[in-house]
PDB file of C-alpha atoms in Angstrom:
ATOM      1  CA  MET H 606      -5.585 -30.979 117.489  1.00 66.00           C
ATOM      2  CA  GLY H 607      -2.704 -28.709 116.527  1.00 69.00           C
ATOM      3  CA  LEU H 608      -1.088 -29.034 119.935  1.00 67.00           C
ATOM      4  CA  CYS H 609       2.630 -28.898 119.757  1.00 69.00           C
ATOM      5  CA  SER H 610       5.402 -29.671 122.497  1.00 70.00           C
ATOM      6  CA  ARG H 611       6.729 -26.606 124.027  1.00 68.00           C
ATOM      7  CA  ARG H 612       8.582 -25.362 126.882  1.00 69.00           C
ATOM      8  CA  PRO H 613       6.748 -23.278 129.339  1.00 71.00           C
ATOM      9  CA  THR H 614       7.184 -19.622 129.082  1.00 73.00           C
ATOM     10  CA  ARG H 615       9.247 -18.126 132.399  1.00 74.00           C
ATOM     11  CA  VAL H 616       7.636 -15.618 133.922  1.00 75.00           C
ATOM     12  CA  PRO H 617       7.860 -13.929 137.864  1.00 77.00           C
ATOM     13  CA  LEU H 618       6.352 -16.135 140.246  1.00 80.00           C
ATOM     14  CA  LEU H 619       3.841 -13.705 141.446  1.00 84.00           C
ATOM     15  CA  THR H 620       1.911 -13.980 144.664  1.00 88.00           C
ATOM     16  CA  THR H 621      -1.638 -12.418 145.078  1.00 93.00           C
ATOM     17  CA  ARG H 622      -0.014  -9.459 147.012  1.00 91.00           C
ATOM     18  CA  HIS H 623       2.578  -9.006 144.355  1.00 87.00           C
ATOM     19  CA  ARG H 624       0.074  -8.622 141.705  1.00 91.00           C
ATOM     20  CA  ARG H 625      -1.941  -6.336 143.950  1.00 95.00           C
ATOM     21  CA  LEU H 626       1.091  -3.931 144.501  1.00 91.00           C
ATOM     22  CA  ARG H 627       1.883  -3.936 140.907  1.00 89.00           C
ATOM     23  CA  LEU H 628      -1.474  -3.058 139.936  1.00 95.00           C
ATOM     24  CA  GLU H 629      -1.444  -0.299 142.611  1.00 96.00           C
ATOM     25  CA  TRP H 630       1.983   0.974 141.149  1.00 90.00           C
ATOM     26  CA  ALA H 631       0.743   0.833 137.693  1.00 93.00           C
ATOM     27  CA  GLN H 632      -2.595   2.783 138.323  1.00 97.00           C
ATOM     28  CA  GLU H 633      -0.555   5.362 140.674  1.00 94.00           C
ATOM     29  CA  HIS H 634       1.860   5.964 137.855  1.00 92.00           C
ATOM     30  CA  ARG H 635      -0.409   5.579 134.742  1.00 95.00           C
ATOM     31  CA  ASP H 636      -0.732   9.426 134.053  1.00 96.00           C
ATOM     32  CA  TRP H 637       3.154  10.047 134.099  1.00 94.00           C
ATOM     33  CA  THR H 638       4.332  11.701 130.993  1.00 96.00           C
ATOM     34  CA  ILE H 639       7.395  10.517 128.788  1.00 95.00           C
ATOM     35  CA  ASP H 640       9.268  13.463 130.592  1.00 94.00           C
ATOM     36  CA  GLU H 641       8.691  12.068 133.782  1.00 93.00           C
ATOM     37  CA  LEU H 642       9.648   8.705 132.845  1.00 92.00           C
ATOM     38  CA  LYS H 643      12.869   9.884 131.296  1.00 95.00           C
ATOM     39  CA  ARG H 644      13.822  10.654 135.090  1.00 94.00           C
ATOM     40  CA  ILE H 645      14.058   7.326 136.072  1.00 94.00           C
ATOM     41  CA  ALA H 646      17.176   4.943 136.189  1.00 95.00           C
ATOM     42  CA  TRP H 647      17.354   1.082 136.651  1.00 92.00           C
ATOM     43  CA  SER H 648      20.080  -1.547 137.416  1.00 91.00           C
ATOM     44  CA  ASP H 649      19.752  -4.849 136.409  1.00 90.00           C
ATOM     45  CA  GLU H 650      22.020  -8.346 136.281  1.00 88.00           C
ATOM     46  CA  SER H 651      22.509 -10.592 133.408  1.00 88.00           C
ATOM     47  CA  LEU H 652      24.493 -14.134 133.361  1.00 84.00           C
ATOM     48  CA  PHE H 653      26.317 -14.786 130.449  1.00 85.00           C
ATOM     49  CA  LEU H 654      27.131 -18.546 129.906  1.00 79.00           C
ATOM     50  CA  ILE H 655      29.865 -19.869 127.621  1.00 76.00           C
ATOM     51  CA  HIS H 656      27.948 -22.964 127.082  1.00 70.00           C
ATOM     52  CA  HIS H 657      24.051 -23.359 126.715  1.00 63.00           C
ATOM     53  CA  VAL H 658      23.385 -25.491 129.774  1.00 59.00           C
ATOM     54  CA  ASP H 659      20.061 -24.730 131.227  1.00 61.00           C
ATOM     55  CA  GLY H 660      18.483 -28.120 129.638  1.00 63.00           C
ATOM     56  CA  ARG H 661      15.821 -26.173 127.486  1.00 68.00           C
ATOM     57  CA  VAL H 662      17.491 -27.045 124.072  1.00 71.00           C
ATOM     58  CA  ARG H 663      15.229 -29.530 122.203  1.00 76.00           C
ATOM     59  CA  VAL H 664      15.608 -31.610 118.992  1.00 79.00           C
ATOM     60  CA  ARG H 665      13.237 -33.602 116.731  1.00 82.00           C
ATOM     61  CA  ARG H 666      15.022 -36.701 115.696  1.00 82.00           C
ATOM     62  CA  LEU H 667      13.971 -40.228 114.504  1.00 85.00           C
ATOM     63  CA  PRO H 668      14.125 -43.196 116.824  1.00 85.00           C
ATOM     64  CA  GLY H 669      18.039 -44.213 116.962  1.00 86.00           C
ATOM     65  CA  GLY H 670      19.252 -41.074 115.905  1.00 84.00           C
ATOM     66  CA  GLN H 671      20.115 -39.453 119.476  1.00 84.00           C
ATOM     67  CA  LEU H 672      23.988 -39.705 118.608  1.00 85.00           C
ATOM     68  CA  LEU H 673      23.762 -37.743 115.409  1.00 85.00           C
ATOM     69  CA  PRO H 674      25.836 -34.459 115.590  1.00 84.00           C
ATOM     70  CA  PHE H 675      22.898 -32.123 114.852  1.00 79.00           C
ATOM     71  CA  CYS H 676      21.062 -34.379 117.727  1.00 81.00           C
ATOM     72  CA  THR H 677      23.546 -33.751 120.504  1.00 81.00           C
ATOM     73  CA  ALA H 678      24.561 -30.788 122.889  1.00 74.00           C
ATOM     74  CA  GLY H 679      28.232 -30.789 123.952  1.00 72.00           C
ATOM     75  CA  HIS H 680      28.729 -30.066 127.667  1.00 68.00           C
ATOM     76  CA  THR H 681      31.637 -29.808 130.099  1.00 68.00           C
ATOM     77  CA  GLN H 682      31.774 -31.057 133.651  1.00 64.00           C
ATOM     78  CA  ASP H 683      31.670 -27.691 135.205  1.00 65.00           C
ATOM     79  CA  GLY H 684      28.946 -26.209 133.069  1.00 63.00           C
ATOM     80  CA  GLY H 685      31.311 -24.097 130.942  1.00 68.00           C
ATOM     81  CA  GLY H 686      31.501 -21.064 133.072  1.00 78.00           C
ATOM     82  CA  GLY H 687      30.072 -17.684 132.270  1.00 83.00           C
ATOM     83  CA  ILE H 688      30.157 -14.159 133.790  1.00 87.00           C
ATOM     84  CA  MET H 689      27.464 -11.949 135.618  1.00 89.00           C
ATOM     85  CA  LEU H 690      27.397  -8.280 134.879  1.00 92.00           C
ATOM     86  CA  CYS H 691      25.432  -5.489 136.663  1.00 92.00           C
ATOM     87  CA  GLY H 692      24.682  -2.298 134.912  1.00 93.00           C
ATOM     88  CA  MET H 693      22.805   0.722 135.421  1.00 94.00           C
ATOM     89  CA  PHE H 694      20.858   2.737 132.835  1.00 95.00           C
ATOM     90  CA  SER H 695      18.101   5.164 131.802  1.00 96.00           C
ATOM     91  CA  TRP H 696      16.712   7.232 129.309  1.00 95.00           C
ATOM     92  CA  ALA H 697      19.640   9.854 129.592  1.00 92.00           C
ATOM     93  CA  ALA H 698      22.631   7.593 129.723  1.00 94.00           C
ATOM     94  CA  LEU H 699      23.941   4.074 129.986  1.00 95.00           C
ATOM     95  CA  GLY H 700      25.882   3.994 133.180  1.00 94.00           C
ATOM     96  CA  PRO H 701      28.705   1.771 134.405  1.00 94.00           C
ATOM     97  CA  VAL H 702      28.703  -2.084 133.745  1.00 95.00           C
ATOM     98  CA  VAL H 703      30.354  -4.015 136.447  1.00 93.00           C
ATOM     99  CA  LEU H 704      31.657  -7.519 136.414  1.00 93.00           C
ATOM    100  CA  VAL H 705      30.099  -9.542 139.380  1.00 90.00           C
ATOM    101  CA  GLY H 706      32.951 -11.656 140.667  1.00 81.00           C
ATOM    102  CA  GLN H 707      30.796 -13.999 142.993  1.00 78.00           C
ATOM    103  CA  THR H 708      27.280 -15.004 143.552  1.00 80.00           C
ATOM    104  CA  MET H 709      24.953 -11.681 143.542  1.00 81.00           C
ATOM    105  CA  ARG H 710      23.890 -11.219 147.320  1.00 86.00           C
ATOM    106  CA  ALA H 711      22.766  -7.903 149.040  1.00 87.00           C
ATOM    107  CA  ALA H 712      26.142  -7.149 150.357  1.00 88.00           C
ATOM    108  CA  ASN H 713      27.848  -7.341 146.852  1.00 88.00           C
ATOM    109  CA  TYR H 714      24.771  -5.430 145.323  1.00 89.00           C
ATOM    110  CA  LEU H 715      25.270  -2.662 148.187  1.00 91.00           C
ATOM    111  CA  ASN H 716      29.212  -2.655 146.934  1.00 90.00           C
ATOM    112  CA  ILE H 717      28.101  -1.994 143.559  1.00 90.00           C
ATOM    113  CA  ILE H 718      25.545   0.592 144.245  1.00 90.00           C
ATOM    114  CA  ALA H 719      27.437   2.542 146.881  1.00 91.00           C
ATOM    115  CA  ASP H 720      30.616   2.641 144.473  1.00 93.00           C
ATOM    116  CA  LYS H 721      28.471   3.478 141.394  1.00 93.00           C
ATOM    117  CA  LEU H 722      25.230   5.123 141.844  1.00 91.00           C
ATOM    118  CA  HIS H 723      25.672   8.253 143.062  1.00 91.00           C
ATOM    119  CA  PRO H 724      28.414   9.165 140.335  1.00 93.00           C
ATOM    120  CA  TYR H 725      25.839   7.708 137.689  1.00 94.00           C
ATOM    121  CA  MET H 726      22.865   9.601 139.228  1.00 93.00           C
ATOM    122  CA  ALA H 727      24.840  12.860 138.967  1.00 92.00           C
ATOM    123  CA  PHE H 728      26.123  12.405 135.548  1.00 94.00           C
ATOM    124  CA  ALA H 729      22.809  11.316 134.162  1.00 94.00           C
ATOM    125  CA  PHE H 730      20.493  13.796 135.721  1.00 94.00           C
ATOM    126  CA  LEU H 731      22.598  17.158 136.024  1.00 91.00           C
ATOM    127  CA  THR H 732      19.521  18.873 137.594  1.00 90.00           C
ATOM    128  CA  ARG H 733      19.346  16.107 140.350  1.00 88.00           C
ATOM    129  CA  ASN H 734      15.732  15.111 139.448  1.00 91.00           C
ATOM    130  CA  GLY H 735      16.249  11.434 138.840  1.00 92.00           C
ATOM    131  CA  PHE H 736      14.771   8.495 140.553  1.00 91.00           C
ATOM    132  CA  PHE H 737      16.361   5.130 141.062  1.00 91.00           C
ATOM    133  CA  GLN H 738      13.729   2.381 140.494  1.00 88.00           C
ATOM    134  CA  GLN H 739      14.481  -1.071 141.564  1.00 83.00           C
ATOM    135  CA  ASP H 740      12.386  -4.466 141.347  1.00 78.00           C
ATOM    136  CA  ASN H 741      11.613  -6.474 144.320  1.00 72.00           C
ATOM    137  CA  ALA H 742      14.344  -9.099 144.183  1.00 78.00           C
ATOM    138  CA  PRO H 743      15.435 -10.218 147.576  1.00 77.00           C
ATOM    139  CA  ARG H 744      18.934  -8.625 147.522  1.00 81.00           C
ATOM    140  CA  ARG H 745      17.313  -5.249 146.918  1.00 83.00           C
ATOM    141  CA  LYS H 746      14.799  -5.593 149.803  1.00 82.00           C
ATOM    142  CA  ALA H 747      17.571  -6.786 152.063  1.00 89.00           C
ATOM    143  CA  ARG H 748      17.674  -4.888 155.303  1.00 90.00           C
ATOM    144  CA  ILE H 749      21.145  -3.179 154.853  1.00 91.00           C
ATOM    145  CA  MET H 750      20.010  -1.966 151.427  1.00 90.00           C
ATOM    146  CA  LEU H 751      16.949  -0.552 152.795  1.00 89.00           C
ATOM    147  CA  GLU H 752      18.866   1.065 155.580  1.00 91.00           C
ATOM    148  CA  TRP H 753      21.568   2.456 153.176  1.00 90.00           C
ATOM    149  CA  PHE H 754      19.166   3.946 150.746  1.00 88.00           C
ATOM    150  CA  GLU H 755      17.441   5.680 153.979  1.00 88.00           C
ATOM    151  CA  GLU H 756      20.544   7.285 154.727  1.00 89.00           C
ATOM    152  CA  GLN H 757      21.069   8.472 150.973  1.00 82.00           C
ATOM    153  CA  THR H 758      20.195  11.869 149.375  1.00 65.00           C
ATOM    154  CA  TYR H 759      20.534  12.868 145.813  1.00 55.00           C
TER     155      TYR H 759
END
């Protein structure tokens, strides 16, 4: 039949409301020029693992070959560790990259944003015409984050 075993592609789990809001945002901004898009800055986090431990590795082997070196994946009891980094970026400039020393929650994210956002925006957008765009991750929508952004002026 031509079907092969594959892992499903990971995509954000979107509700009907999320899809509607994304479509509305896209329609509102579809006529933006490149110059307008250049005025947006973002932040993002990435987890870098020392060992690949998410269970997505697959091998093809013959029966009885499970202990052959190319059919095994070593692991450590604690997962081997890793680091999480949070960074800011825009068309104009790369921003700071911050080592996140603990689980990223709203309070941790607020500390990073409060310390780094104003200096980065002032550096990247000298005419003070930049926008900071975020996704809808729960830590970014937390009440303390929304209140902090309401108090800020750029």
